[in-house]
PDB file of C-alpha atoms in Angstrom:
ATOM      1  CA  LYS A1062       0.000   0.000   0.000  1.00 63.00           C
ATOM      2  CA  ASN A1063       1.347   3.425  -0.952  1.00 77.00           C
ATOM      3  CA  GLU A1064       1.990   5.809   1.894  1.00 90.00           C
ATOM      4  CA  VAL A1065       0.184   8.587  -0.005  1.00 94.00           C
ATOM      5  CA  GLU A1066      -2.991   7.763  -1.898  1.00 96.00           C
ATOM      6  CA  GLN A1067      -4.862  10.171  -4.140  1.00 97.00           C
ATOM      7  CA  SER A1068      -8.328   9.908  -5.597  1.00 96.00           C
ATOM      8  CA  PRO A1069      -9.568  10.033  -8.189  1.00 97.00           C
ATOM      9  CA  GLN A1070      -6.726   9.178 -10.571  1.00 96.00           C
ATOM     10  CA  ASN A1071      -8.491  10.941 -13.435  1.00 97.00           C
ATOM     11  CA  LEU A1072     -11.214  13.558 -13.347  1.00 97.00           C
ATOM     12  CA  THR A1073     -13.118  15.237 -16.150  1.00 97.00           C
ATOM     13  CA  ALA A1074     -15.299  18.219 -15.358  1.00 97.00           C
ATOM     14  CA  GLN A1075     -17.304  20.850 -17.180  1.00 97.00           C
ATOM     15  CA  GLU A1076     -16.252  24.462 -16.886  1.00 98.00           C
ATOM     16  CA  GLY A1077     -17.758  26.041 -13.798  1.00 97.00           C
ATOM     17  CA  GLU A1078     -18.030  22.846 -11.772  1.00 97.00           C
ATOM     18  CA  PHE A1079     -16.783  22.510  -8.194  1.00 98.00           C
ATOM     19  CA  ILE A1080     -13.946  20.007  -8.012  1.00 98.00           C
ATOM     20  CA  THR A1081     -12.564  18.002  -5.110  1.00 98.00           C
ATOM     21  CA  ILE A1082      -9.371  15.954  -5.113  1.00 98.00           C
ATOM     22  CA  ASN A1083      -8.593  13.793  -2.101  1.00 98.00           C
ATOM     23  CA  CYS A1084      -5.344  12.709  -0.479  1.00 98.00           C
ATOM     24  CA  SER A1085      -4.908  10.161   2.311  1.00 97.00           C
ATOM     25  CA  TYR A1086      -1.633   9.281   3.958  1.00 95.00           C
ATOM     26  CA  SER A1087      -0.492   6.673   6.429  1.00 92.00           C
ATOM     27  CA  VAL A1088       2.636   8.228   7.984  1.00 85.00           C
ATOM     28  CA  GLY A1089       3.272  10.948  10.535  1.00 84.00           C
ATOM     29  CA  ILE A1090       3.876  14.164   8.662  1.00 87.00           C
ATOM     30  CA  SER A1091       5.514  17.531   9.207  1.00 86.00           C
ATOM     31  CA  ALA A1092       3.570  19.136   6.359  1.00 91.00           C
ATOM     32  CA  LEU A1093       1.436  18.309   3.349  1.00 95.00           C
ATOM     33  CA  HIS A1094       2.017  19.905  -0.038  1.00 95.00           C
ATOM     34  CA  TRP A1095      -0.329  20.326  -2.991  1.00 97.00           C
ATOM     35  CA  LEU A1096       1.463  20.739  -6.309  1.00 97.00           C
ATOM     36  CA  GLN A1097       0.216  21.468  -9.834  1.00 97.00           C
ATOM     37  CA  GLN A1098       1.968  20.160 -12.929  1.00 96.00           C
ATOM     38  CA  HIS A1099       0.977  21.337 -16.385  1.00 91.00           C
ATOM     39  CA  PRO A1100       1.611  19.230 -19.523  1.00 87.00           C
ATOM     40  CA  GLY A1101       4.797  21.208 -20.237  1.00 79.00           C
ATOM     41  CA  GLY A1102       6.339  19.714 -17.101  1.00 81.00           C
ATOM     42  CA  GLY A1103       6.920  22.577 -14.686  1.00 88.00           C
ATOM     43  CA  ILE A1104       5.592  22.116 -11.149  1.00 93.00           C
ATOM     44  CA  VAL A1105       3.990  24.884  -9.119  1.00 94.00           C
ATOM     45  CA  SER A1106       3.622  24.657  -5.366  1.00 93.00           C
ATOM     46  CA  LEU A1107       0.013  25.542  -4.554  1.00 96.00           C
ATOM     47  CA  PHE A1108      -0.186  25.013  -0.796  1.00 95.00           C
ATOM     48  CA  MET A1109       1.810  23.760   2.140  1.00 94.00           C
ATOM     49  CA  LEU A1110      -0.246  23.057   5.231  1.00 93.00           C
ATOM     50  CA  SER A1111       0.039  21.256   8.523  1.00 91.00           C
ATOM     51  CA  SER A1112      -3.394  22.087   9.955  1.00 92.00           C
ATOM     52  CA  GLY A1113      -6.713  23.666   9.097  1.00 94.00           C
ATOM     53  CA  LYS A1114      -7.464  25.312   5.812  1.00 97.00           C
ATOM     54  CA  LYS A1115      -5.821  27.627   3.304  1.00 97.00           C
ATOM     55  CA  LYS A1116      -7.376  29.572   0.429  1.00 97.00           C
ATOM     56  CA  HIS A1117      -5.797  31.176  -2.600  1.00 95.00           C
ATOM     57  CA  GLY A1118      -8.119  32.559  -5.228  1.00 96.00           C
ATOM     58  CA  ARG A1119     -10.402  29.748  -6.396  1.00 97.00           C
ATOM     59  CA  LEU A1120      -8.325  27.075  -4.667  1.00 98.00           C
ATOM     60  CA  ILE A1121      -8.956  25.805  -1.151  1.00 98.00           C
ATOM     61  CA  ALA A1122      -6.915  23.167   0.681  1.00 98.00           C
ATOM     62  CA  THR A1123      -7.958  21.497   3.908  1.00 98.00           C
ATOM     63  CA  ILE A1124      -6.278  18.968   6.136  1.00 97.00           C
ATOM     64  CA  ASN A1125      -7.538  16.767   8.958  1.00 96.00           C
ATOM     65  CA  ILE A1126      -4.526  15.549  10.913  1.00 93.00           C
ATOM     66  CA  GLN A1127      -6.508  13.064  13.027  1.00 94.00           C
ATOM     67  CA  GLU A1128      -7.996  11.408   9.947  1.00 95.00           C
ATOM     68  CA  LYS A1129      -4.760  11.766   7.920  1.00 95.00           C
ATOM     69  CA  HIS A1130      -6.671  13.242   5.023  1.00 97.00           C
ATOM     70  CA  SER A1131      -6.470  16.363   2.888  1.00 98.00           C
ATOM     71  CA  SER A1132      -8.655  17.759   0.136  1.00 98.00           C
ATOM     72  CA  LEU A1133      -7.995  20.244  -2.632  1.00 98.00           C
ATOM     73  CA  HIS A1134     -11.053  22.090  -3.886  1.00 98.00           C
ATOM     74  CA  ILE A1135     -11.347  24.186  -7.034  1.00 98.00           C
ATOM     75  CA  THR A1136     -14.365  26.471  -7.287  1.00 97.00           C
ATOM     76  CA  ALA A1137     -15.737  27.675 -10.649  1.00 97.00           C
ATOM     77  CA  SER A1138     -13.329  25.441 -12.563  1.00 97.00           C
ATOM     78  CA  HIS A1139     -11.844  26.671 -15.835  1.00 97.00           C
ATOM     79  CA  PRO A1140     -10.073  24.887 -18.713  1.00 96.00           C
ATOM     80  CA  ARG A1141      -6.796  26.489 -17.612  1.00 95.00           C
ATOM     81  CA  ASP A1142      -7.086  24.444 -14.388  1.00 97.00           C
ATOM     82  CA  SER A1143      -6.439  21.315 -16.481  1.00 97.00           C
ATOM     83  CA  ALA A1144      -3.275  19.788 -15.045  1.00 97.00           C
ATOM     84  CA  VAL A1145      -2.012  16.998 -12.831  1.00 97.00           C
ATOM     85  CA  TYR A1146      -2.460  17.738  -9.137  1.00 98.00           C
ATOM     86  CA  ILE A1147       0.015  16.028  -6.840  1.00 97.00           C
ATOM     87  CA  CYS A1148      -0.220  15.571  -3.090  1.00 97.00           C
ATOM     88  CA  ALA A1149       3.109  15.161  -1.285  1.00 95.00           C
ATOM     89  CA  VAL A1150       3.888  14.780   2.405  1.00 93.00           C
ATOM     90  CA  GLY A1151       6.952  15.550   4.443  1.00 87.00           C
ATOM     91  CA  HIS A1152       7.507  12.499   6.579  1.00 77.00           C
ATOM     92  CA  TYR A1153       8.644  12.621  10.193  1.00 68.00           C
ATOM     93  CA  GLY A1154      11.599  10.263  10.416  1.00 60.00           C
ATOM     94  CA  GLY A1155      12.338  10.461   6.729  1.00 57.00           C
ATOM     95  CA  SER A1156      15.322  12.128   5.117  1.00 58.00           C
ATOM     96  CA  GLN A1157      15.209  15.855   5.648  1.00 64.00           C
ATOM     97  CA  GLY A1158      13.677  17.526   2.620  1.00 66.00           C
ATOM     98  CA  ASN A1159      12.408  14.218   1.297  1.00 78.00           C
ATOM     99  CA  LEU A1160       8.784  14.300   0.204  1.00 88.00           C
ATOM    100  CA  ILE A1161       6.595  11.254  -0.355  1.00 90.00           C
ATOM    101  CA  PHE A1162       4.533  11.855  -3.479  1.00 93.00           C
ATOM    102  CA  GLY A1163       1.109  10.595  -4.435  1.00 95.00           C
ATOM    103  CA  LYS A1164       0.592   9.373  -7.970  1.00 95.00           C
ATOM    104  CA  GLY A1165      -1.290  12.479  -8.977  1.00 96.00           C
ATOM    105  CA  THR A1166      -4.787  13.295 -10.183  1.00 97.00           C
ATOM    106  CA  LYS A1167      -5.140  14.260 -13.831  1.00 97.00           C
ATOM    107  CA  LEU A1168      -7.841  16.916 -14.174  1.00 98.00           C
ATOM    108  CA  SER A1169      -9.389  17.905 -17.488  1.00 97.00           C
ATOM    109  CA  VAL A1170     -11.856  20.786 -17.503  1.00 97.00           C
ATOM    110  CA  LYS A1171     -13.938  21.002 -20.668  1.00 97.00           C
ATOM    111  CA  PRO A1172     -15.317  24.321 -21.932  1.00 96.00           C
TER     112      PRO A1172
ATOM    113  CA  ASP B1235       7.883  32.951 -15.052  1.00 50.00           C
ATOM    114  CA  THR B1236       9.487  30.403 -12.794  1.00 60.00           C
ATOM    115  CA  GLU B1237      11.976  31.633 -10.226  1.00 91.00           C
ATOM    116  CA  VAL B1238      14.054  28.495 -10.723  1.00 96.00           C
ATOM    117  CA  THR B1239      15.636  28.422 -14.161  1.00 96.00           C
ATOM    118  CA  GLN B1240      16.734  25.189 -15.797  1.00 97.00           C
ATOM    119  CA  THR B1241      18.751  24.826 -18.983  1.00 97.00           C
ATOM    120  CA  PRO B1242      18.528  23.339 -21.470  1.00 97.00           C
ATOM    121  CA  LYS B1243      14.787  22.715 -21.791  1.00 96.00           C
ATOM    122  CA  HIS B1244      15.376  19.716 -24.045  1.00 96.00           C
ATOM    123  CA  LEU B1245      18.458  17.530 -24.493  1.00 96.00           C
ATOM    124  CA  VAL B1246      19.078  14.584 -26.786  1.00 95.00           C
ATOM    125  CA  MET B1247      22.302  12.703 -26.258  1.00 93.00           C
ATOM    126  CA  GLY B1248      23.945   9.435 -27.115  1.00 91.00           C
ATOM    127  CA  MET B1249      24.995   6.896 -24.545  1.00 89.00           C
ATOM    128  CA  THR B1250      28.663   7.845 -24.882  1.00 88.00           C
ATOM    129  CA  ASN B1251      28.171  11.609 -24.581  1.00 89.00           C
ATOM    130  CA  LYS B1252      28.942  13.816 -21.608  1.00 94.00           C
ATOM    131  CA  LYS B1253      26.543  16.657 -20.928  1.00 95.00           C
ATOM    132  CA  SER B1254      25.419  18.821 -18.023  1.00 97.00           C
ATOM    133  CA  LEU B1255      22.088  20.100 -16.804  1.00 98.00           C
ATOM    134  CA  LYS B1256      22.038  23.474 -15.093  1.00 98.00           C
ATOM    135  CA  CYS B1257      19.758  24.980 -12.475  1.00 98.00           C
ATOM    136  CA  GLU B1258      19.847  28.516 -11.099  1.00 97.00           C
ATOM    137  CA  GLN B1259      17.882  30.369  -8.425  1.00 97.00           C
ATOM    138  CA  HIS B1260      18.337  33.856  -6.981  1.00 92.00           C
ATOM    139  CA  MET B1261      15.885  33.665  -4.106  1.00 94.00           C
ATOM    140  CA  GLY B1262      18.616  33.128  -1.513  1.00 94.00           C
ATOM    141  CA  HIS B1263      17.454  29.559  -0.931  1.00 95.00           C
ATOM    142  CA  ARG B1264      19.969  27.325   0.821  1.00 94.00           C
ATOM    143  CA  ALA B1265      18.563  23.931  -0.182  1.00 93.00           C
ATOM    144  CA  MET B1266      18.466  22.654  -3.763  1.00 95.00           C
ATOM    145  CA  TYR B1267      17.127  19.398  -5.158  1.00 95.00           C
ATOM    146  CA  TRP B1268      17.324  17.221  -8.259  1.00 96.00           C
ATOM    147  CA  TYR B1269      14.351  15.024  -9.157  1.00 96.00           C
ATOM    148  CA  LYS B1270      13.808  12.533 -11.967  1.00 96.00           C
ATOM    149  CA  GLN B1271      10.296  12.075 -13.339  1.00 95.00           C
ATOM    150  CA  LYS B1272       9.202   9.366 -15.762  1.00 95.00           C
ATOM    151  CA  ALA B1273       6.000   9.758 -17.786  1.00 92.00           C
ATOM    152  CA  LYS B1274       2.801   9.470 -15.747  1.00 89.00           C
ATOM    153  CA  LYS B1275       4.792   8.955 -12.528  1.00 92.00           C
ATOM    154  CA  PRO B1276       5.475  11.275  -9.601  1.00 92.00           C
ATOM    155  CA  PRO B1277       8.935  12.856  -9.217  1.00 93.00           C
ATOM    156  CA  GLU B1278      11.656  10.752  -7.573  1.00 93.00           C
ATOM    157  CA  LEU B1279      14.233  12.496  -5.433  1.00 92.00           C
ATOM    158  CA  MET B1280      17.827  12.060  -6.612  1.00 95.00           C
ATOM    159  CA  PHE B1281      20.000  14.526  -4.669  1.00 94.00           C
ATOM    160  CA  VAL B1282      19.657  17.251  -2.080  1.00 93.00           C
ATOM    161  CA  TYR B1283      22.187  19.993  -1.358  1.00 94.00           C
ATOM    162  CA  SER B1284      22.095  22.116   1.762  1.00 92.00           C
ATOM    163  CA  TYR B1285      24.450  25.082   2.111  1.00 93.00           C
ATOM    164  CA  GLU B1286      26.322  23.833  -0.974  1.00 94.00           C
ATOM    165  CA  LYS B1287      27.030  20.444   0.608  1.00 94.00           C
ATOM    166  CA  LEU B1288      25.520  17.177  -0.554  1.00 93.00           C
ATOM    167  CA  SER B1289      22.979  16.180   2.072  1.00 89.00           C
ATOM    168  CA  ILE B1290      21.085  13.333   0.430  1.00 84.00           C
ATOM    169  CA  ASN B1291      22.001  10.916  -2.351  1.00 86.00           C
ATOM    170  CA  GLU B1292      19.118   8.534  -2.959  1.00 85.00           C
ATOM    171  CA  SER B1293      21.329   5.702  -4.234  1.00 87.00           C
ATOM    172  CA  VAL B1294      21.664   7.301  -7.647  1.00 93.00           C
ATOM    173  CA  PRO B1295      24.010   5.560 -10.149  1.00 94.00           C
ATOM    174  CA  SER B1296      27.412   7.212 -10.508  1.00 94.00           C
ATOM    175  CA  ARG B1297      26.710   8.112 -14.134  1.00 95.00           C
ATOM    176  CA  PHE B1298      24.826  11.046 -12.580  1.00 97.00           C
ATOM    177  CA  SER B1299      27.164  13.453 -10.791  1.00 96.00           C
ATOM    178  CA  PRO B1300      25.782  16.519  -9.014  1.00 97.00           C
ATOM    179  CA  GLU B1301      27.727  19.681  -8.329  1.00 96.00           C
ATOM    180  CA  CYS B1302      26.865  22.829  -6.404  1.00 96.00           C
ATOM    181  CA  PRO B1303      29.453  25.493  -7.354  1.00 94.00           C
ATOM    182  CA  ASN B1304      27.754  28.185  -5.268  1.00 92.00           C
ATOM    183  CA  SER B1305      24.545  28.856  -3.417  1.00 90.00           C
ATOM    184  CA  SER B1306      22.664  29.867  -6.577  1.00 95.00           C
ATOM    185  CA  LEU B1307      23.753  27.139  -8.962  1.00 97.00           C
ATOM    186  CA  LEU B1308      23.213  23.411  -9.149  1.00 97.00           C
ATOM    187  CA  ASN B1309      24.535  21.228 -11.950  1.00 98.00           C
ATOM    188  CA  LEU B1310      23.914  17.629 -12.873  1.00 98.00           C
ATOM    189  CA  HIS B1311      26.708  16.072 -14.927  1.00 97.00           C
ATOM    190  CA  LEU B1312      25.716  13.168 -17.142  1.00 96.00           C
ATOM    191  CA  HIS B1313      28.017  10.487 -18.546  1.00 94.00           C
ATOM    192  CA  ALA B1314      27.399   7.122 -20.181  1.00 93.00           C
ATOM    193  CA  LEU B1315      23.658   7.262 -19.638  1.00 93.00           C
ATOM    194  CA  GLN B1316      21.303   4.450 -20.536  1.00 94.00           C
ATOM    195  CA  PRO B1317      18.050   4.670 -22.544  1.00 94.00           C
ATOM    196  CA  GLU B1318      16.077   4.131 -19.321  1.00 95.00           C
ATOM    197  CA  ASP B1319      17.513   7.419 -18.033  1.00 96.00           C
ATOM    198  CA  SER B1320      15.300   9.276 -20.510  1.00 97.00           C
ATOM    199  CA  ALA B1321      12.997  11.374 -18.327  1.00 96.00           C
ATOM    200  CA  LEU B1322      12.124  14.864 -17.171  1.00 97.00           C
ATOM    201  CA  TYR B1323      14.746  16.174 -14.728  1.00 97.00           C
ATOM    202  CA  LEU B1324      13.408  18.738 -12.313  1.00 96.00           C
ATOM    203  CA  CYS B1325      15.352  21.088 -10.091  1.00 97.00           C
ATOM    204  CA  ALA B1326      13.808  22.655  -6.986  1.00 95.00           C
ATOM    205  CA  SER B1327      14.888  24.916  -4.163  1.00 95.00           C
ATOM    206  CA  SER B1328      13.648  25.807  -0.700  1.00 93.00           C
ATOM    207  CA  GLN B1329      14.594  28.390   1.896  1.00 92.00           C
ATOM    208  CA  ASP B1330      16.155  25.733   4.104  1.00 88.00           C
ATOM    209  CA  LEU B1331      16.312  21.973   4.249  1.00 86.00           C
ATOM    210  CA  GLY B1332      13.188  20.378   5.654  1.00 80.00           C
ATOM    211  CA  SER B1333      10.050  18.705   4.411  1.00 77.00           C
ATOM    212  CA  ASN B1334       7.989  21.511   5.959  1.00 80.00           C
ATOM    213  CA  GLN B1335       9.499  24.004   3.525  1.00 84.00           C
ATOM    214  CA  PRO B1336       7.699  24.872   0.271  1.00 89.00           C
ATOM    215  CA  GLN B1337       9.751  23.849  -2.719  1.00 92.00           C
ATOM    216  CA  HIS B1338      10.014  26.015  -5.828  1.00 94.00           C
ATOM    217  CA  PHE B1339      10.395  23.969  -9.006  1.00 94.00           C
ATOM    218  CA  GLY B1340      11.897  24.765 -12.376  1.00 95.00           C
ATOM    219  CA  ASP B1341      10.247  23.808 -15.670  1.00 94.00           C
ATOM    220  CA  GLY B1342      12.560  20.827 -16.062  1.00 95.00           C
ATOM    221  CA  THR B1343      14.903  19.480 -18.701  1.00 97.00           C
ATOM    222  CA  ARG B1344      13.413  16.791 -20.917  1.00 96.00           C
ATOM    223  CA  LEU B1345      16.234  14.327 -21.578  1.00 97.00           C
ATOM    224  CA  SER B1346      16.237  11.701 -24.319  1.00 96.00           C
ATOM    225  CA  ILE B1347      18.991   9.102 -24.531  1.00 94.00           C
ATOM    226  CA  LEU B1348      19.486   7.536 -27.959  1.00 90.00           C
TER     227      LEU B1348
END
């Protein structure tokens, strides 16, 4: 079993829909990261959180430490949101700086 | 525009060639990372530098040789690579070493080994 599991693996939505991507992990963490990777390859760090909720524009990330679960929400989705969204956790007891990555969720938003 | 700059964006090389990938950041970050990413897979950590010293080597074959000439630059020297080394190579940096630090990624170098 992977230490970081994301669901769904693939997601297709219509423009304007509310989107949720889930991440569950099985290790003790120092922080959880949400990353966005566009088809060109570059990765953008969206959020880093260790508790509660963060919001940036149309993106909202939440984490429940007790349940070892995080969600990334996109409100009023747009075709430019199409990308792979990756959840990664910083593991207590792991190599410093080493992140454990989920396999990613590929999101396609249709106009 | 990304704050971490990687060159070249694309590289095609033969198995006997020697080439280098370059990464540069001017954010004053003290930790820099090399990742390898195969298609449809998450990034895999290769090396981590902290204050210009190699901190982590994730059992990477010696045909990959990292170098950190100064706090802003990170190189990855390539020699005698194999076709399975074809991948996207990503550089990242963070303020300090630690998995609770946000990492800033470059756009990557797409490497093809003939």
